[in-house]
Amino acid sequence: MPESVALDPVDLHILRLLQNDARTTYRELAAEVGVAPSTCLDRVARLRRSGVILGHRLQLDPARLGRGLEALLLVQVRPHRRELIGPFVERIRALAESRALFHLTGPDDYLVHVAVADPTDLQRLVLDEFTSRREVARVETRLIFQQWECGPLMPPTPGRRNPAEAPETRPGPPAP
């Protein structure tokens, strides 16, 4: 696992802003975080060199590209052996319908996010590209009704509890 990179509050602010809009100019970034544009440029370059920033991506609307139905496919591969996994992964990644591929623990080996035109196209994809493969033992399909983007990815804050967790409660004396 790669080592964490030390980030100060200015770096974190830059990352938060760029994750919200990767087209933000260095001049705008610098003004927002309170540093000179040259300093901002140097910091972003360092974040790229250190591997914190991997790249910039363009987000597209699948429906406007004729792929209005999205689904998650849970795939079980048998036998789960290295010589089968490599070609399987490369084939799935090469499919025009594939949006993301995850290797999992548990009863399912892979989770594949796909975007297709309609239910008939999804059925064709599952039958022709997944269940027709010898190593694919099972495919379960889950349609995606709606998807939300979440906040920017930031490093964990040491000693901070997850705000979604309920606070610990201890039994105390009964109320009078």
PDB file of N, CA and C in Angstrom, residues 74-78 80 104-110 138 140:
ATOM      1  N   LEU A  74     -23.021  -8.093 -10.218  1.00  0.00           N
ATOM      2  CA  LEU A  74     -22.213  -8.857  -9.266  1.00  0.00           C
ATOM      3  C   LEU A  74     -21.836 -10.150  -9.973  1.00  0.00           C
ATOM      4  N   VAL A  75     -20.539 -10.380 -10.125  1.00  0.00           N
ATOM      5  CA  VAL A  75     -20.055 -11.499 -10.938  1.00  0.00           C
ATOM      6  C   VAL A  75     -19.235 -12.448 -10.079  1.00  0.00           C
ATOM      7  N   GLN A  76     -19.545 -13.715 -10.203  1.00  0.00           N
ATOM      8  CA  GLN A  76     -18.775 -14.764  -9.518  1.00  0.00           C
ATOM      9  C   GLN A  76     -17.973 -15.520 -10.581  1.00  0.00           C
ATOM     10  N   VAL A  77     -16.676 -15.615 -10.373  1.00  0.00           N
ATOM     11  CA  VAL A  77     -15.782 -16.291 -11.312  1.00  0.00           C
ATOM     12  C   VAL A  77     -15.314 -17.590 -10.678  1.00  0.00           C
ATOM     13  N   ARG A  78     -15.394 -18.692 -11.416  1.00  0.00           N
ATOM     14  CA  ARG A  78     -14.957 -19.994 -10.919  1.00  0.00           C
ATOM     15  C   ARG A  78     -14.222 -20.739 -12.014  1.00  0.00           C
ATOM     16  N   HIS A  80     -11.499 -19.277  -9.274  1.00  0.00           N
ATOM     17  CA  HIS A  80     -10.930 -17.935  -9.075  1.00  0.00           C
ATOM     18  C   HIS A  80      -9.401 -18.083  -9.081  1.00  0.00           C
ATOM     19  N   LEU A 104     -13.639  -7.778  -5.486  1.00  0.00           N
ATOM     20  CA  LEU A 104     -14.237  -7.784  -4.156  1.00  0.00           C
ATOM     21  C   LEU A 104     -13.826  -8.979  -3.311  1.00  0.00           C
ATOM     22  N   THR A 105     -14.102  -8.873  -2.019  1.00  0.00           N
ATOM     23  CA  THR A 105     -14.080 -10.038  -1.136  1.00  0.00           C
ATOM     24  C   THR A 105     -15.522 -10.501  -0.997  1.00  0.00           C
ATOM     25  N   GLY A 106     -15.719 -11.676  -0.437  1.00  0.00           N
ATOM     26  CA  GLY A 106     -17.078 -12.172  -0.218  1.00  0.00           C
ATOM     27  C   GLY A 106     -17.506 -13.142  -1.297  1.00  0.00           C
ATOM     28  N   PRO A 107     -18.789 -13.437  -1.358  1.00  0.00           N
ATOM     29  CA  PRO A 107     -19.275 -14.455  -2.297  1.00  0.00           C
ATOM     30  C   PRO A 107     -19.161 -14.044  -3.763  1.00  0.00           C
ATOM     31  N   ASP A 108     -19.196 -12.732  -4.040  1.00  0.00           N
ATOM     32  CA  ASP A 108     -19.037 -12.257  -5.412  1.00  0.00           C
ATOM     33  C   ASP A 108     -17.607 -11.756  -5.592  1.00  0.00           C
ATOM     34  N   ASP A 109     -17.071 -12.005  -6.761  1.00  0.00           N
ATOM     35  CA  ASP A 109     -15.676 -11.645  -7.024  1.00  0.00           C
ATOM     36  C   ASP A 109     -15.514 -10.258  -7.629  1.00  0.00           C
ATOM     37  N   TYR A 110     -16.497  -9.838  -8.417  1.00  0.00           N
ATOM     38  CA  TYR A 110     -16.408  -8.550  -9.108  1.00  0.00           C
ATOM     39  C   TYR A 110     -17.729  -7.812  -9.048  1.00  0.00           C
ATOM     40  N   ARG A 138     -21.752 -17.014 -12.179  1.00  0.00           N
ATOM     41  CA  ARG A 138     -23.028 -16.392 -11.819  1.00  0.00           C
ATOM     42  C   ARG A 138     -22.935 -14.891 -12.016  1.00  0.00           C
ATOM     43  N   GLU A 140     -25.436 -11.465 -11.027  1.00  0.00           N
ATOM     44  CA  GLU A 140     -26.644 -10.847 -10.472  1.00  0.00           C
ATOM     45  C   GLU A 140     -26.662  -9.405 -10.932  1.00  0.00           C
TER      46      GLU A 140
END
